[in-house]
Tab-separated table of C-alpha atoms in Angstrom:
chain	number	residue	atom	x	y	z
S	1032	UNK	CA	-3.579	117.211	138.353
S	1033	UNK	CA	-2.152	115.302	135.416
S	1034	UNK	CA	1.615	115.627	135.033
S	1035	UNK	CA	3.016	114.997	131.556
S	1036	UNK	CA	6.758	114.784	130.995
S	1037	UNK	CA	7.733	116.055	127.550
S	1038	UNK	CA	11.179	115.298	126.187
S	1039	UNK	CA	13.136	114.568	123.029
S	1040	UNK	CA	16.607	114.899	121.620
S	1041	UNK	CA	17.987	118.241	120.550
S	1042	UNK	CA	16.505	119.182	117.181
S	1043	UNK	CA	13.524	116.822	117.547
S	1044	UNK	CA	10.955	119.620	117.496
S	1045	UNK	CA	9.962	119.391	121.151
S	1046	UNK	CA	9.319	123.126	121.389
S	1047	UNK	CA	6.756	122.916	118.594
S	1048	UNK	CA	4.931	120.149	120.436
S	1049	UNK	CA	5.051	122.117	123.689
S	1050	UNK	CA	3.534	125.125	121.971
S	1051	UNK	CA	0.616	123.115	120.611
S	1052	UNK	CA	-0.051	121.553	124.012
S	1053	UNK	CA	-0.054	125.001	125.605
S	1054	UNK	CA	-2.513	126.270	122.977
S	1055	UNK	CA	-4.829	123.379	123.870
S	1056	UNK	CA	-4.905	124.434	127.511
S	1057	UNK	CA	-1.915	122.745	129.133
S	1058	UNK	CA	0.060	124.556	131.819
S	1059	UNK	CA	3.592	124.560	130.421
S	1060	UNK	CA	6.614	124.458	132.709
S	1061	UNK	CA	9.741	124.843	130.583
S	1062	UNK	CA	12.876	123.548	132.303
S	1063	UNK	CA	15.155	125.726	130.175
S	1064	UNK	CA	13.163	128.858	131.028
S	1065	UNK	CA	13.246	127.979	134.727
S	1066	UNK	CA	16.994	127.330	134.572
S	1067	UNK	CA	17.534	130.836	133.167
S	1068	UNK	CA	15.096	132.432	135.584
S	1069	UNK	CA	16.814	131.160	138.741
S	1070	UNK	CA	20.149	132.778	137.751
S	1071	UNK	CA	18.810	136.197	136.780
S	1072	UNK	CA	20.462	139.245	138.380
S	1073	UNK	CA	19.530	139.586	142.026
S	1074	UNK	CA	18.849	135.892	142.588
S	1075	UNK	CA	20.629	133.981	145.370
S	1076	UNK	CA	21.815	131.365	142.856
S	1077	UNK	CA	23.634	133.931	140.713
S	1078	UNK	CA	25.312	135.373	143.806
S	1079	UNK	CA	26.499	131.899	144.819
S	1080	UNK	CA	27.819	131.225	141.310
S	1081	UNK	CA	29.818	134.470	141.316
S	1082	UNK	CA	31.201	133.691	144.768
S	1083	UNK	CA	32.222	130.146	143.775
S	1084	UNK	CA	33.591	130.820	140.278
S	1085	UNK	CA	34.631	134.465	140.478
S	1086	UNK	CA	33.430	137.712	138.880
S	1087	UNK	CA	34.714	136.549	135.491
S	1088	UNK	CA	31.531	134.546	134.959
S	1089	UNK	CA	29.446	137.726	135.040
S	1090	UNK	CA	28.853	139.982	132.028
S	1091	UNK	CA	29.335	143.766	132.360
S	1092	UNK	CA	25.575	144.232	132.882
S	1093	UNK	CA	25.566	141.789	135.808
S	1094	UNK	CA	23.946	138.895	133.976
S	1095	UNK	CA	25.441	135.429	133.856
S	1096	UNK	CA	28.039	135.057	131.107
S	1097	UNK	CA	27.115	131.533	130.099
S	1098	UNK	CA	29.987	130.954	127.648
S	1099	UNK	CA	32.482	132.089	130.294
S	1100	UNK	CA	30.922	129.795	132.895
S	1101	UNK	CA	30.940	126.959	130.392
S	1102	UNK	CA	34.670	127.361	129.852
S	1103	UNK	CA	35.226	127.163	133.609
S	1104	UNK	CA	33.229	123.993	134.250
S	1105	UNK	CA	33.873	122.166	130.968
S	1106	UNK	CA	36.114	119.180	131.620
S	1107	UNK	CA	36.149	119.823	135.382
S	1108	UNK	CA	33.772	117.347	137.088
S	1109	UNK	CA	34.241	118.925	140.516
S	1110	UNK	CA	33.382	122.384	139.203
S	1111	UNK	CA	30.346	121.019	137.378
S	1112	UNK	CA	29.130	119.298	140.560
S	1113	UNK	CA	29.493	122.558	142.450
S	1114	UNK	CA	27.513	124.399	139.786
S	1115	UNK	CA	24.743	121.805	139.839
S	1116	UNK	CA	24.726	121.925	143.633
S	1117	UNK	CA	23.854	125.610	143.361
S	1118	UNK	CA	21.431	125.600	140.445
S	1119	UNK	CA	19.552	122.326	140.783
S	1120	UNK	CA	17.903	123.022	144.173
S	1121	UNK	CA	16.807	126.424	142.902
S	1122	UNK	CA	15.434	124.900	139.704
S	1123	UNK	CA	13.469	122.215	141.550
S	1124	UNK	CA	12.072	124.734	144.052
S	1125	UNK	CA	10.872	127.022	141.276
S	1126	UNK	CA	9.472	124.099	139.294
S	1127	UNK	CA	7.545	122.899	142.348
S	1128	UNK	CA	6.137	126.418	142.826
S	1129	UNK	CA	4.913	126.583	139.243
S	1130	UNK	CA	3.311	123.126	139.426
S	1131	UNK	CA	1.654	123.899	142.772
S	1132	UNK	CA	0.178	127.091	141.334
S	1133	UNK	CA	-1.665	125.163	138.596
S	1134	UNK	CA	-5.371	124.346	139.139
S	1135	UNK	CA	-6.314	120.919	140.478
S	1136	UNK	CA	-7.797	119.923	137.107
S	1137	UNK	CA	-4.807	121.163	135.100
S	1138	UNK	CA	-2.693	119.232	132.657
S	1139	UNK	CA	0.846	120.276	133.579
S	1140	UNK	CA	3.367	119.651	130.810
S	1141	UNK	CA	6.965	119.687	132.021
S	1142	UNK	CA	9.205	120.385	129.037
S	1143	UNK	CA	12.316	118.598	130.307
S	1144	UNK	CA	15.162	117.971	127.821
S	1145	UNK	CA	17.101	115.672	130.178
S	1146	UNK	CA	14.134	113.726	131.535
S	1147	UNK	CA	15.560	110.394	130.373
S	1148	UNK	CA	19.152	111.198	131.316
S	1149	UNK	CA	18.053	112.178	134.838
S	1150	UNK	CA	15.882	109.061	135.284
S	1151	UNK	CA	12.761	111.129	135.968
S	1152	UNK	CA	10.129	109.133	134.035
S	1153	UNK	CA	8.561	107.776	137.229
S	1154	UNK	CA	7.593	111.278	138.361
S	1155	UNK	CA	4.961	111.747	135.639
S	1156	UNK	CA	1.651	110.141	134.782
S	1157	UNK	CA	2.641	110.111	131.108
S	1158	UNK	CA	5.912	110.626	129.265
S	1159	UNK	CA	5.778	111.928	125.698
S	1160	UNK	CA	8.938	111.600	123.618
S	1161	UNK	CA	9.223	113.670	120.445
S	1162	UNK	CA	11.261	111.582	118.014
S	1163	UNK	CA	13.264	112.239	114.866
S	1164	UNK	CA	16.229	110.420	113.356
S	1165	UNK	CA	19.729	111.623	114.093
S	1166	UNK	CA	20.195	112.813	110.516
S	1167	UNK	CA	16.969	114.838	110.541
S	1168	UNK	CA	17.925	116.437	113.834
S	1169	UNK	CA	21.425	117.160	112.565
S	1170	UNK	CA	20.082	118.934	109.481
S	1171	UNK	CA	17.718	121.010	111.597
S	1172	UNK	CA	20.509	122.103	113.917
S	1173	UNK	CA	22.804	123.030	111.045
S	1174	UNK	CA	20.233	124.591	108.714
S	1175	UNK	CA	17.817	126.219	111.153
S	1176	UNK	CA	20.012	127.031	114.149
S	1177	UNK	CA	23.190	127.613	112.132
S	1178	UNK	CA	25.134	125.299	114.426
S	1179	UNK	CA	28.471	123.916	113.259
S	1180	UNK	CA	28.047	120.277	112.219
S	1181	UNK	CA	30.768	119.039	114.567
S	1182	UNK	CA	29.101	120.863	117.483
S	1183	UNK	CA	25.694	119.504	116.501
S	1184	UNK	CA	26.975	115.926	116.357
S	1185	UNK	CA	28.649	116.363	119.740
S	1186	UNK	CA	25.432	117.669	121.305
S	1187	UNK	CA	23.435	114.751	119.896
S	1188	UNK	CA	26.014	112.194	121.048
S	1189	UNK	CA	26.000	113.601	124.583
S	1190	UNK	CA	22.293	112.871	125.002
S	1191	UNK	CA	20.397	109.623	125.592
S	1192	UNK	CA	19.925	107.349	122.586
S	1193	UNK	CA	16.599	106.263	121.121
S	1194	UNK	CA	16.602	102.929	122.955
S	1195	UNK	CA	16.692	104.726	126.313
S	1196	UNK	CA	14.034	107.178	125.187
S	1197	UNK	CA	11.730	104.412	123.938
S	1198	UNK	CA	12.023	102.637	127.296
S	1199	UNK	CA	10.828	105.823	129.019
S	1200	UNK	CA	8.083	106.723	126.525
S	1201	UNK	CA	4.388	106.140	127.062
S	1202	UNK	CA	3.865	108.044	123.828
S	1203	UNK	CA	6.386	107.989	120.970
S	1204	UNK	CA	5.600	110.999	118.761
S	1205	UNK	CA	7.413	110.908	115.396
S	1206	UNK	CA	8.306	114.318	113.978
S	1207	UNK	CA	10.131	114.071	110.701
S	1208	UNK	CA	7.517	115.463	108.334
S	1209	UNK	CA	5.829	118.836	107.822
S	1210	UNK	CA	5.144	120.892	110.924
S	1211	UNK	CA	1.387	120.715	110.280
S	1212	UNK	CA	1.567	116.924	110.543
S	1213	UNK	CA	3.043	116.946	114.033
S	1214	UNK	CA	0.622	119.650	115.127
S	1215	UNK	CA	-2.261	117.451	114.036
S	1216	UNK	CA	-0.720	114.468	115.828
S	1217	UNK	CA	-0.430	116.486	119.049
S	1218	UNK	CA	-4.058	117.558	118.875
S	1219	UNK	CA	-5.057	113.928	118.332
S	1220	UNK	CA	-2.925	112.900	121.303
S	1221	UNK	CA	-4.564	115.542	123.472
S	1222	UNK	CA	-8.106	114.420	122.730
S	1223	UNK	CA	-7.594	110.641	122.572
S	1224	UNK	CA	-5.074	110.072	125.374
S	1225	UNK	CA	-4.330	113.069	127.566
S	1226	UNK	CA	-7.905	114.239	128.187
S	1227	UNK	CA	-9.231	110.735	129.003
S	1228	UNK	CA	-6.377	110.071	131.443
S	1229	UNK	CA	-6.933	113.445	133.144
S	1230	UNK	CA	-10.639	112.745	133.525
S	1231	UNK	CA	-10.038	109.275	134.974
S	1232	UNK	CA	-7.355	110.630	137.299
S	1233	UNK	CA	-9.561	113.438	138.619
S	1234	UNK	CA	-12.425	111.052	139.332
S	1235	UNK	CA	-10.287	108.067	140.424
S	1236	UNK	CA	-11.691	105.841	137.681
S	1237	UNK	CA	-9.733	102.715	136.883
S	1238	UNK	CA	-9.506	101.498	133.308
S	1239	UNK	CA	-10.603	97.947	132.544
S	1240	UNK	CA	-10.402	95.382	129.783
S	1241	UNK	CA	-13.911	93.971	129.838
S	1242	UNK	CA	-13.593	91.236	127.204
S	1243	UNK	CA	-11.053	88.369	127.276
S	1244	UNK	CA	-9.253	89.286	124.067
S	1245	UNK	CA	-5.764	87.760	123.910
S	1246	UNK	CA	-2.935	89.702	122.328
S	1247	UNK	CA	0.210	88.386	120.702
S	1248	UNK	CA	3.291	88.788	122.912
S	1249	UNK	CA	4.428	92.407	122.985
S	1250	UNK	CA	8.196	92.826	123.484
S	1251	UNK	CA	7.552	96.219	125.103
S	1252	UNK	CA	5.468	94.806	127.972
S	1253	UNK	CA	8.493	94.562	130.319
S	1254	UNK	CA	9.507	98.174	129.640
S	1255	UNK	CA	5.922	99.307	130.184
S	1256	UNK	CA	5.895	97.457	133.492
S	1257	UNK	CA	9.143	99.117	134.563
S	1258	UNK	CA	7.632	102.550	133.908
S	1259	UNK	CA	4.591	101.690	135.997
S	1260	UNK	CA	6.712	100.269	138.802
S	1261	UNK	CA	8.772	103.470	138.876
S	1262	UNK	CA	5.544	105.431	139.351
S	1263	UNK	CA	4.464	103.148	142.183
S	1264	UNK	CA	7.850	103.701	143.839
S	1265	UNK	CA	7.428	107.457	143.429
S	1266	UNK	CA	3.929	107.211	144.934
S	1267	UNK	CA	4.658	105.156	148.064
S	1268	UNK	CA	8.426	105.240	148.560
S	1269	UNK	CA	9.892	102.701	150.953
S	1270	UNK	CA	6.479	101.309	151.861
S	1271	UNK	CA	7.015	99.151	148.768
S	1272	UNK	CA	9.541	96.536	149.904
S	1273	UNK	CA	9.412	94.677	146.572
S	1274	UNK	CA	8.181	95.702	143.134
S	1275	UNK	CA	7.708	93.067	140.436
S	1276	UNK	CA	6.183	92.518	137.012
S	1277	UNK	CA	4.094	89.342	137.310
S	1278	UNK	CA	1.356	87.571	135.387
S	1279	UNK	CA	1.223	86.508	131.770
S	1280	UNK	CA	2.749	89.677	130.306
S	1281	UNK	CA	5.870	88.974	132.367
S	1282	UNK	CA	6.445	85.655	130.555
S	1283	UNK	CA	8.080	86.032	127.118
S	1284	UNK	CA	6.230	84.355	124.261
S	1285	UNK	CA	2.872	83.975	125.996
S	1286	UNK	CA	-0.393	85.200	124.513
S	1287	UNK	CA	-2.068	87.392	127.089
S	1288	UNK	CA	-4.736	89.966	127.704
S	1289	UNK	CA	-3.114	93.356	127.228
S	1290	UNK	CA	-3.079	94.017	130.959
S	1291	UNK	CA	0.102	94.609	132.938
S	1292	UNK	CA	0.058	92.855	136.320
S	1293	UNK	CA	2.295	94.309	139.011
S	1294	UNK	CA	2.971	93.071	142.525
S	1295	UNK	CA	3.867	95.404	145.368
S	1296	UNK	CA	5.296	93.640	148.402
S	1297	UNK	CA	4.704	95.367	151.744
S	1298	UNK	CA	5.824	94.499	155.270
S	1299	UNK	CA	2.211	94.467	156.461
S	1300	UNK	CA	-1.129	95.146	154.811
S	1301	UNK	CA	-1.597	97.839	157.429
S	1302	UNK	CA	1.049	99.757	155.458
S	1303	UNK	CA	-1.092	99.387	152.331
S	1304	UNK	CA	-4.122	100.647	154.286
S	1305	UNK	CA	-2.312	103.775	155.480
S	1306	UNK	CA	-3.784	107.010	154.166
S	1307	UNK	CA	-0.404	108.053	152.759
S	1308	UNK	CA	-0.219	104.834	150.704
S	1309	UNK	CA	-3.792	104.987	149.386
S	1310	UNK	CA	-3.672	108.709	148.609
S	1311	UNK	CA	-0.207	108.472	147.084
S	1312	UNK	CA	-1.283	105.686	144.755
S	1313	UNK	CA	-4.428	107.560	143.756
S	1314	UNK	CA	-2.510	110.763	143.046
S	1315	UNK	CA	-0.102	108.817	140.845
S	1316	UNK	CA	-2.933	107.301	138.814
S	1317	UNK	CA	-3.477	104.009	140.679
S	1318	UNK	CA	-6.841	104.264	142.483
S	1319	UNK	CA	-7.636	101.598	145.044
S	1320	UNK	CA	-10.417	99.162	144.176
S	1321	UNK	CA	-12.437	98.771	147.339
S	1322	UNK	CA	-13.976	95.390	147.966
S	1323	UNK	CA	-11.107	93.406	146.466
S	1324	UNK	CA	-9.227	92.237	149.553
S	1325	UNK	CA	-8.292	88.627	148.874
S	1326	UNK	CA	-7.565	85.811	146.439
S	1327	UNK	CA	-8.839	82.312	146.841
S	1328	UNK	CA	-5.702	80.540	147.971
S	1329	UNK	CA	-4.465	77.498	146.087
S	1330	UNK	CA	-3.806	75.820	149.431
S	1331	UNK	CA	-7.427	76.027	150.557
S	1332	UNK	CA	-6.970	79.234	152.555
S	1333	UNK	CA	-7.732	82.866	151.773
S	1334	UNK	CA	-4.784	84.959	150.582
S	1335	UNK	CA	-5.226	88.551	151.729
S	1336	UNK	CA	-4.232	91.428	149.477
S	1337	UNK	CA	-5.173	94.940	148.358
S	1338	UNK	CA	-5.829	95.906	144.755
S	1339	UNK	CA	-5.339	99.052	142.652
S	1340	UNK	CA	-6.067	99.829	139.011
S	1341	UNK	CA	-4.713	102.289	136.471
S	1342	UNK	CA	-6.337	105.526	135.265
S	1343	UNK	CA	-4.862	105.261	131.775
S	1344	UNK	CA	-7.382	103.752	129.324
S	1345	UNK	CA	-4.520	102.992	126.935
S	1346	UNK	CA	-2.550	101.059	129.553
S	1347	UNK	CA	-4.758	98.877	131.716
S	1348	UNK	CA	-2.840	97.647	134.741
S	1349	UNK	CA	-3.612	95.608	137.851
S	1350	UNK	CA	-1.575	96.321	140.976
S	1351	UNK	CA	-1.708	93.524	143.553
S	1352	UNK	CA	-0.450	94.527	147.009
S	1353	UNK	CA	0.566	91.587	149.195
S	1354	UNK	CA	2.660	91.010	152.299
S	1355	UNK	CA	6.203	89.930	151.543
S	1356	UNK	CA	6.578	86.220	152.268
S	1357	UNK	CA	2.844	85.517	152.182
S	1358	UNK	CA	1.609	82.569	150.088
S	1359	UNK	CA	-0.012	84.846	147.506
S	1360	UNK	CA	3.111	87.000	147.153
S	1361	UNK	CA	5.291	83.908	146.723
S	1362	UNK	CA	2.989	82.197	144.213
S	1363	UNK	CA	2.883	85.231	141.913
S	1364	UNK	CA	6.674	85.060	141.609
S	1365	UNK	CA	6.796	81.266	141.434
S	1366	UNK	CA	4.172	81.077	138.690
S	1367	UNK	CA	6.024	83.628	136.558
S	1368	UNK	CA	9.428	81.975	136.936
S	1369	UNK	CA	8.028	78.465	136.435
S	1370	UNK	CA	6.443	79.391	133.101
S	1371	UNK	CA	9.568	81.245	132.011
S	1372	UNK	CA	11.572	78.066	132.583
S	1373	UNK	CA	9.212	75.264	131.490
S	1374	UNK	CA	8.266	75.436	127.794
S	1375	UNK	CA	5.785	72.550	127.995
S	1376	UNK	CA	3.858	74.148	130.860
S	1377	UNK	CA	3.984	77.472	129.051
S	1378	UNK	CA	2.471	75.911	125.921
S	1379	UNK	CA	-0.216	74.197	127.960
S	1380	UNK	CA	-1.107	77.453	129.660
S	1381	UNK	CA	-1.456	79.240	126.318
S	1382	UNK	CA	-3.636	76.441	124.924
S	1383	UNK	CA	-5.943	76.597	127.964
S	1384	UNK	CA	-6.241	80.399	127.755
S	1385	UNK	CA	-6.919	80.353	124.033
S	1386	UNK	CA	-9.698	77.800	124.393
S	1387	UNK	CA	-11.391	79.664	127.228
S	1388	UNK	CA	-11.077	83.099	125.627
S	1389	UNK	CA	-12.956	81.854	122.572
S	1390	UNK	CA	-15.923	80.807	124.733
S	1391	UNK	CA	-16.175	83.436	127.454
S	1392	UNK	CA	-18.012	86.717	126.935
S	1393	UNK	CA	-16.457	88.742	129.758
S	1394	UNK	CA	-13.121	88.982	131.518
S	1395	UNK	CA	-14.748	88.017	134.826
S	1396	UNK	CA	-16.138	84.788	133.318
S	1397	UNK	CA	-12.759	84.075	131.784
S	1398	UNK	CA	-10.986	84.548	135.123
S	1399	UNK	CA	-13.401	82.210	136.905
S	1400	UNK	CA	-13.054	79.556	134.205
S	1401	UNK	CA	-9.269	79.474	134.698
S	1402	UNK	CA	-9.490	78.647	138.410
S	1403	UNK	CA	-9.460	74.814	138.114
S	1404	UNK	CA	-6.316	74.927	135.965
S	1405	UNK	CA	-4.582	77.194	138.477
S	1406	UNK	CA	-5.404	74.870	141.341
S	1407	UNK	CA	-3.458	72.038	139.724
S	1408	UNK	CA	-0.772	74.415	138.408
S	1409	UNK	CA	0.006	75.442	141.985
S	1410	UNK	CA	0.955	71.861	142.843
S	1411	UNK	CA	2.995	71.392	139.671
S	1412	UNK	CA	4.838	74.674	140.113
S	1413	UNK	CA	5.750	73.779	143.697
S	1414	UNK	CA	7.119	70.466	142.482
S	1415	UNK	CA	9.211	72.376	139.909
S	1416	UNK	CA	10.492	74.663	142.667
S	1417	UNK	CA	11.542	71.644	144.738
S	1418	UNK	CA	13.372	70.095	141.768
S	1419	UNK	CA	15.180	73.272	140.753
S	1420	UNK	CA	15.827	74.780	144.163
S	1421	UNK	CA	13.782	77.867	143.325
S	1422	UNK	CA	12.924	80.202	146.166
S	1423	UNK	CA	11.566	83.728	146.197
S	1424	UNK	CA	14.119	86.540	146.342
S	1425	UNK	CA	14.939	87.878	149.763
S	1426	UNK	CA	14.113	91.608	149.901
């Protein structure tokens, strides 16, 4: 089951996008609808609200008087915490029921206005952010919803800003033009991104970059890595002792294949072999690649590891699982920090990669051709560590 988190600021047009996704076959779970459903008359949550805040928060027909409740909790953090303590568990239970009821091959779209504010991006395979400028959203709220401008500005200011939303977004969906334009963009997104990811996820197919094409440094690589690491954490929990962005895309200014390398540090590789770890990673879109169980160590030994890929064809990722404190785990961190610090070594690395990429036909050939350089780089990086006092972080 593919889980897509859909969010956007108030007035961005998120509901329009949700409607198109539903028409294409997505199972839509609307957080606002669920929040209203769990406080309908006769529900335990509404009874608890009336008991905590008094009968004045109920309308004459027994429904929740939302404006009255708002006046009670507004400006009172303790009251707001009590309200959330009642409603949030009910909302999450109902949301889980709706998701569980969807077919195994479903695309579940969770329309969640506060996805970014609640730090929930790691719970989804993809996050789609519907975007529009503050002025466009303001005009929509005033003209279409007849909201007072001061109220509209206050609502916008209370939400996450675009920087936070961009950091959470796998897909940034602009929506400032005609409604037909965004509808077309959503249909394109469905067929070119969502359907391929769902198919790969269902069949545990990892995406690969088969040719050694180098990309110019992308300033969003670190944010992309953070999103992926959050999903790994959601998949395996405390079995991941350390989570790090490593490899070339973790070094600013370096040309690299557009592949995000992640390192998961575990106490023992037996933890990485546990069924809960393997199944959790697969369910989150990181299928295990059987047969890849080691690296050729730079010290003449074999460095054991486990390896997972990514189901998203638009975001190829390699997840290296190594024991914390092992030589392979330490070198991945050392290599990254050494290149971040030493401009001359960084330039030499880029020159070597550029020369090899122009001659090699496949990524596998390219990787093999780099091995001699890495053998000597291991010695030079260790000398740098000795000079600078570098040591790996203690988990």
